[in-house]
Coordinates of C-alpha atoms in Angstrom, one line a residue:
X1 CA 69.1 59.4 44.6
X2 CA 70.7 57.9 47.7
X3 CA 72.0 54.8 47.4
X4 CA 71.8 52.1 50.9
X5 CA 75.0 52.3 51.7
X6 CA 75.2 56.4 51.1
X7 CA 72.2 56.4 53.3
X8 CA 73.8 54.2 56.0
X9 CA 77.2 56.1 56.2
X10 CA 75.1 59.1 56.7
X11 CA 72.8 57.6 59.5
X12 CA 76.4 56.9 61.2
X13 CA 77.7 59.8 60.8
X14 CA 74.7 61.6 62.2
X15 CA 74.8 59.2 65.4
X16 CA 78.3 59.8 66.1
X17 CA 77.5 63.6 65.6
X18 CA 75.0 63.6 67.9
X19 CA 76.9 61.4 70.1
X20 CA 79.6 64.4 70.5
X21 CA 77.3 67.4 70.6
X22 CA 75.2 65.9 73.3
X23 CA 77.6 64.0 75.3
X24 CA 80.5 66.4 75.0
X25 CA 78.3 68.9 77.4
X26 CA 78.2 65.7 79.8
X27 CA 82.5 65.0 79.1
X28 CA 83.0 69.0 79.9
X29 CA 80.4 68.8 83.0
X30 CA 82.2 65.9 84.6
X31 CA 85.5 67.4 84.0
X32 CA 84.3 70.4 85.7
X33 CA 83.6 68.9 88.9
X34 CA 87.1 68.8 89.6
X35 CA 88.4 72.0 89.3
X36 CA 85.2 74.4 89.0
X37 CA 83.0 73.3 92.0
X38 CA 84.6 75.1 95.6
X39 CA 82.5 72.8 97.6
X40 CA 80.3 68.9 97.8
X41 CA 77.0 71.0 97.2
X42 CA 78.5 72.8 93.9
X43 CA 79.7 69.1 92.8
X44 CA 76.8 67.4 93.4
X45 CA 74.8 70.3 91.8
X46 CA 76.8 70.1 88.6
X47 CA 76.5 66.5 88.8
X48 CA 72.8 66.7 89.0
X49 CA 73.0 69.1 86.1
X50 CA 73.3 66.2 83.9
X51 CA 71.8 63.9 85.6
X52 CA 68.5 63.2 83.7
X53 CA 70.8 63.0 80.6
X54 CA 74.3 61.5 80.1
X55 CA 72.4 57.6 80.1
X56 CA 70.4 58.6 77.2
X57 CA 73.3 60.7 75.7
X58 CA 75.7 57.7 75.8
X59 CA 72.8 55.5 73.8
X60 CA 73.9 57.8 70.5
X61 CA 77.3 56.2 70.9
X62 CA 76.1 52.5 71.0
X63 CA 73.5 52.9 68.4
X64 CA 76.4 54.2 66.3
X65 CA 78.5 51.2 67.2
X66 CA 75.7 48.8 66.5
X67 CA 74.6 50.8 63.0
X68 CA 78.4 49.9 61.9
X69 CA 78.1 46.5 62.9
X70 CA 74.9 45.5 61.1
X71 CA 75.4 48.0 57.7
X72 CA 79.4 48.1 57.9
X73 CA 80.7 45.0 59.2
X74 CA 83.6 44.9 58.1
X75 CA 84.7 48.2 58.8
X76 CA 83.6 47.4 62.6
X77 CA 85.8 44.2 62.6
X78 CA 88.8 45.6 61.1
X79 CA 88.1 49.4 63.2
X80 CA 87.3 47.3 67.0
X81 CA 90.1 45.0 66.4
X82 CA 92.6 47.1 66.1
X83 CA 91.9 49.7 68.4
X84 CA 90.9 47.0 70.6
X85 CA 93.2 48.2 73.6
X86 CA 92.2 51.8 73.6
X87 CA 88.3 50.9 72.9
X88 CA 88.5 48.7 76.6
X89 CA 89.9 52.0 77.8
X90 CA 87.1 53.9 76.4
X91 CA 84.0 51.6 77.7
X92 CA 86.1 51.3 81.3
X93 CA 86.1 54.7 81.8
X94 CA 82.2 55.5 81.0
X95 CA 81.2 52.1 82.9
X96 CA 83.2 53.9 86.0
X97 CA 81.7 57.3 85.2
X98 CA 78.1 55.9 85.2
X99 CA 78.8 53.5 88.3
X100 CA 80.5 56.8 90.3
X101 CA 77.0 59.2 89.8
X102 CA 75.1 56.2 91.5
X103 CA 77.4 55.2 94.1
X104 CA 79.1 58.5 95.0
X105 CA 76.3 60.4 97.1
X106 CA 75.3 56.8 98.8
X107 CA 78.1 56.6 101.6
X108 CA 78.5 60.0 103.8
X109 CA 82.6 59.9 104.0
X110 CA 84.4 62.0 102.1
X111 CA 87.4 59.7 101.0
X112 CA 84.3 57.4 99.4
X113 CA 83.3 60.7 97.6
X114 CA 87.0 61.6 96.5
X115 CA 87.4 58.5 94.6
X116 CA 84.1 58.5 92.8
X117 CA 84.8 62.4 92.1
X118 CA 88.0 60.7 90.4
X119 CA 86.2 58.2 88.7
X120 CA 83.9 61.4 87.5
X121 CA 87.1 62.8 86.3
X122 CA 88.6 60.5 84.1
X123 CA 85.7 59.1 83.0
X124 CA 85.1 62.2 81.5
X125 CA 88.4 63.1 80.1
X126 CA 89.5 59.6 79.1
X127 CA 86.5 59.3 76.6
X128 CA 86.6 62.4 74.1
X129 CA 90.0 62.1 74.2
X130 CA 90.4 58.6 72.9
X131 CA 87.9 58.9 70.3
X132 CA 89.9 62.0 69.2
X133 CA 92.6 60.0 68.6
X134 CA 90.9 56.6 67.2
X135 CA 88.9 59.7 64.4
X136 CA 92.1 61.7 64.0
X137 CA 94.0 58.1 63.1
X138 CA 90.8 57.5 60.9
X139 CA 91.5 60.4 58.5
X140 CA 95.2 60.2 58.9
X141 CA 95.4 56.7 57.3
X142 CA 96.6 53.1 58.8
X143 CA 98.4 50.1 58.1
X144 CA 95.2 48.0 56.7
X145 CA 96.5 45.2 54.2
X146 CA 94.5 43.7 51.4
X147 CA 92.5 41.5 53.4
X148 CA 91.2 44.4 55.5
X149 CA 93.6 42.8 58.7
X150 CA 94.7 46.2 60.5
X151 CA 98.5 46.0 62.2
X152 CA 99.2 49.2 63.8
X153 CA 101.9 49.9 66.1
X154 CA 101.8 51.9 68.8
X155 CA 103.2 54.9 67.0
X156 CA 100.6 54.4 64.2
X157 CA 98.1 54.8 67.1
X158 CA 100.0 57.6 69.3
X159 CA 101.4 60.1 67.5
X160 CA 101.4 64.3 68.1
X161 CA 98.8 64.6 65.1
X162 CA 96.6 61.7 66.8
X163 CA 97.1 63.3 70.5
X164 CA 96.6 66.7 69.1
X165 CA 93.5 65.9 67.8
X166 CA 92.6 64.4 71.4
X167 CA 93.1 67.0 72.6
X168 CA 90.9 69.3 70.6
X169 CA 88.1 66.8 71.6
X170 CA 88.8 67.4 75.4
X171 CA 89.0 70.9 75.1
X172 CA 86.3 71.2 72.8
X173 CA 83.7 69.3 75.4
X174 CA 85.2 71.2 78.2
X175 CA 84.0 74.7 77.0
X176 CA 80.5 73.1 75.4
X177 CA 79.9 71.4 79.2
X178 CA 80.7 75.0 80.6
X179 CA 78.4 76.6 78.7
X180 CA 76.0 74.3 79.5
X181 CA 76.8 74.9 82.8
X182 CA 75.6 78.3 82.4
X183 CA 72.6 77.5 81.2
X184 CA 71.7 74.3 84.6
X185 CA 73.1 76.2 87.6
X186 CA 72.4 79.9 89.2
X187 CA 74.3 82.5 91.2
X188 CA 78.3 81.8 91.7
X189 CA 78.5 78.9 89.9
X190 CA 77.0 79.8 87.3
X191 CA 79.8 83.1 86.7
X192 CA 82.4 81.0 87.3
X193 CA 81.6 78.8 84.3
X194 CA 81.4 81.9 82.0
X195 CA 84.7 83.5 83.0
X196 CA 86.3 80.1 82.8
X197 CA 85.1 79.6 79.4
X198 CA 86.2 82.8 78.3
X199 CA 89.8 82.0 79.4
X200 CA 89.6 79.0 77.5
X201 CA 88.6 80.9 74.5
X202 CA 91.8 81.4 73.2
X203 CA 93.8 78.5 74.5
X204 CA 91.2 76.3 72.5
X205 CA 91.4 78.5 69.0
X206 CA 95.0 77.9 69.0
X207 CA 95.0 74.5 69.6
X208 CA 92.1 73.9 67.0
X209 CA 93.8 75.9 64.1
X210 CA 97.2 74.0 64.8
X211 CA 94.7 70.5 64.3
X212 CA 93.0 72.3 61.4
X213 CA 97.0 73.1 60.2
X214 CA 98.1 69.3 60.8
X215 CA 95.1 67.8 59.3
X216 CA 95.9 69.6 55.8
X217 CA 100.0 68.4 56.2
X218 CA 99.4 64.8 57.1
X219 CA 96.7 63.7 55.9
X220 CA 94.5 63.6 52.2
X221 CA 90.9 64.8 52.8
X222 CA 92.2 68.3 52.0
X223 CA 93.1 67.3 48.6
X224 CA 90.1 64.8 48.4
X225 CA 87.4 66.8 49.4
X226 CA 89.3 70.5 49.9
X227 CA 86.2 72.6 49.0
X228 CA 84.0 71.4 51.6
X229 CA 86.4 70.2 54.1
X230 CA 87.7 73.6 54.2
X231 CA 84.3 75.3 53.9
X232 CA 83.3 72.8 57.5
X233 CA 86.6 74.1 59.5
X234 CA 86.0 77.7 58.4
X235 CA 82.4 77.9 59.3
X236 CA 83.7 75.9 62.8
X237 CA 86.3 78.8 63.1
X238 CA 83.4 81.3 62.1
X239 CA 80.9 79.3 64.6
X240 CA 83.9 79.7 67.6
X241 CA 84.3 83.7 67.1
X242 CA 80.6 84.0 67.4
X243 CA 80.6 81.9 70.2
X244 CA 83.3 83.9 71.9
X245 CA 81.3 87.5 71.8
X246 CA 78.3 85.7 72.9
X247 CA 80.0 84.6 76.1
X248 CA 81.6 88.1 76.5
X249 CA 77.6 89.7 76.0
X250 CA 76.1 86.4 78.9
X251 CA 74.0 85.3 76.2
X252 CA 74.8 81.5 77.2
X253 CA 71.8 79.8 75.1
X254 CA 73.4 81.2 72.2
X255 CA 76.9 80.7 73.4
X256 CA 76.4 76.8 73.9
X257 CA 74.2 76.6 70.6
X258 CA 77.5 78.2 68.8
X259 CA 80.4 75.5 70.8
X260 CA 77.6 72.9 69.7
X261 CA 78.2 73.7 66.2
X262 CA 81.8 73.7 66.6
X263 CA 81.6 70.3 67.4
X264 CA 79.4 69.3 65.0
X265 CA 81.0 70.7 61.9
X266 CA 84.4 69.5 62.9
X267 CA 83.2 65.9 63.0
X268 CA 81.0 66.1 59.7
X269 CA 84.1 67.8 58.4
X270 CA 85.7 63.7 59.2
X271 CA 83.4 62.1 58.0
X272 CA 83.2 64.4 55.0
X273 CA 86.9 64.0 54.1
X274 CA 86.7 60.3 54.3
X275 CA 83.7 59.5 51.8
X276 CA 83.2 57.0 50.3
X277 CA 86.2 55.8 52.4
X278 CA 85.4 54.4 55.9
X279 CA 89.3 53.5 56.9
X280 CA 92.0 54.7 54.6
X281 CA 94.9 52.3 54.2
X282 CA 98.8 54.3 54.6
X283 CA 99.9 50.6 53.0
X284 CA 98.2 51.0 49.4
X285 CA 94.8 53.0 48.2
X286 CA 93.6 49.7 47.0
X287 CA 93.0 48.6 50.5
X288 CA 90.9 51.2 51.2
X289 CA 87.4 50.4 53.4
X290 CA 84.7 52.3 51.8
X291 CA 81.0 52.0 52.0
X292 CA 81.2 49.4 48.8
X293 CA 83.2 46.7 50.0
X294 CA 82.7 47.1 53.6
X295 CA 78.8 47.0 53.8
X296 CA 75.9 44.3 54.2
X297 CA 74.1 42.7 51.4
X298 CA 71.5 44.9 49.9
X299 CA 68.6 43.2 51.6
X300 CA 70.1 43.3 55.0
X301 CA 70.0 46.9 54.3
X302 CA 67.0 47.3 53.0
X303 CA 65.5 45.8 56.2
X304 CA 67.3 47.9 58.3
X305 CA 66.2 50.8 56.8
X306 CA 62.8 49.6 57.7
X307 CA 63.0 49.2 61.0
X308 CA 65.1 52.6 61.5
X309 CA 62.6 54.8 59.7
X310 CA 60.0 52.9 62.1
X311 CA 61.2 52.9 65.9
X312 CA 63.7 56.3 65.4
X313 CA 60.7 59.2 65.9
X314 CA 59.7 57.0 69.4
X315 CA 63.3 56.9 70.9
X316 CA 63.9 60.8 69.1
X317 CA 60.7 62.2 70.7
X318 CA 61.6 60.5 73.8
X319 CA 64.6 62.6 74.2
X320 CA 63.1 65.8 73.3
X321 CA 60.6 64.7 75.7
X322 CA 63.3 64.4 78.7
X323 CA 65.0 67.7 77.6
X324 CA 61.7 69.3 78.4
X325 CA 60.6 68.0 81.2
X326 CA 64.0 68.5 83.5
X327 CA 64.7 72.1 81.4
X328 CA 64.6 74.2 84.9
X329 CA 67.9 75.5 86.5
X330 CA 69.7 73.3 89.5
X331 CA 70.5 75.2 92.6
X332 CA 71.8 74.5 96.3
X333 CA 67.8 74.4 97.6
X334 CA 67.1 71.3 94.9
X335 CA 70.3 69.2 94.8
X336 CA 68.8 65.9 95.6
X337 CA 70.7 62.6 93.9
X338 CA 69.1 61.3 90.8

């Protein structure tokens, strides 16, 4: 049986999973709208593509922040601490994202536009790229001393296994945003998405198999948890191939369902590798955070439970419930600003 703190780490994980799978369609939209859209109607269309979503989306992300901070605190101290600088970074760039979709279409001038497109942009690259760094330093180990006090240097932070990983992130959303492209938009637009996700096909394998390659050099969870580690990046792989031939047939639901999964096992396949760890000390094993020594009391987490297994169907079937209702396609005829 499931202990609290088993049962917390996996309500985490889950939220941060979601987190990527849904708003890594949003991170590869906005991306898009730089390089994919010919024209202000094709931007504002892929824009609009999202539009009832990315809010909601980005609510996975603080849930999971404020799940860690209630069950885990002292992993959330010693994790927003010292990634304090790149986690500003991180909220800066979604607070300008979400402040560009409202303000861009309210001035008609096209320099006001360029700079919100810009904002668009990086808010979408900046994001899934940091994370991928602050999850690939997770797994890769840092300076944490035995009072859980984290003092990494920048190269602890920034280094070609932590950008690499990045990287994968920003690539990965890219093609899952095109494919859900495919699924929001018509005509043009809409082929243009799958041929440029089927270019990406193989600049993205190669870049995911070299992560896949560094993660078994450099860091532990291989020899931790090598069965299902490696079981997680080969069904990924797996997921990827079958992704690729359903692009190459147009059958895009099944196409996005498969870059989905990509993302989705490859971030289990973190958290996986690190259990019962939450932050693995490169100092001394001893210092390791795990889900023991880094939790709440057992009441505080028995009342959480409580109040998670009561309110999370209402805010779940909330989000179904907005899937549904704005499932239909966007097109140039019905691209008014949300």
């Amino acid at each position: 049986m499931l202990s609290l703190n088993e049962l917390w780490f996996i309500l985490v994980a889950v939220l941060f999973i979601g987190f990527f799978f849904l708003e890594g369609f949003d991170f590869g939209v906005g991306m898009s709208t730089r390089f994919l859209a010919k024209n202000d109607t094709e931007r504002r269309i892929l824009i609009n593509s999202i539009g009832p979503f990315w809010d909601a989306n980005e609510v996975w992300l603080l849930t999971a922040g404020g799940a860690m901070f209630a069950a885990f605190p002292n992993w959330y101290a010693t994790l927003f601490s010292g990634f304090y600088i790149p986690l500003v970074f991180l909220l800066l760039a979604l607070i300008g994202r979400g402040v560009a979709f409202e303000f861009r279409g309210k001035v008609d001038n096209t320099r006001w536009k360029k700079v919100w497109d810009a904002a668009i942009f990086l808010g979408s690259v900046l994001p899934p790229f940091l994370l991928g760094v602050v999850f690939a330093c997770l797994i890769q180990g840092l300076p944490i001393d035995a009072q859980m006090q984290l003092h990494a240097g920048f190269f602890d932070v920034v280094n070609l296994y932590t950008v690499v990983g990045g990287l994968t992130m920003v690539m990965l959303c890219l093609l899952h945003g095109l494919m859900f492209t495919t699924l929001r938009t018509t005509g043009q637009l809409q082929e243009r998405a799958r041929r440029l996700a089927r270019r990406l096909l193989l600049p993205v394998a190669g870049l995911f198999m070299v992560f896949g390659v560094m993660t078994y050099m450099v860091t532990d969870i291989i020899e931790k948890k090598g069965m299902l580690v490696s079981l997680l990046l080969i069904l990924a792989m797996v997921a990827f191939l079958i992704g690729g031939y359903f692009m190459s047939v147009k059958r895009d639901g099944w196409a996005f369902g498969m870059t989905g999964a990509v993302i989705v096992l490859l971030v289990t396949s973190v958290f996986a590798g690190l259990f019962p760890r939450v932050m693995i000390s490169s100092i001394n094993s001893a210092f390791d955070l795990t889900i023991y020594n880094a939790a709440s009391g057992p009441y505080s987490l028995k009342i959480m439970t409580i109040v998670a297994v009561t309110l999370l169907p209402f805010v779940l079937g909330y989000q179904i419930w907005s899937y549904f209702v704005f499932h239909k396609r966007v097109n140039e005829k019905e691209h008014l600003e949300y």
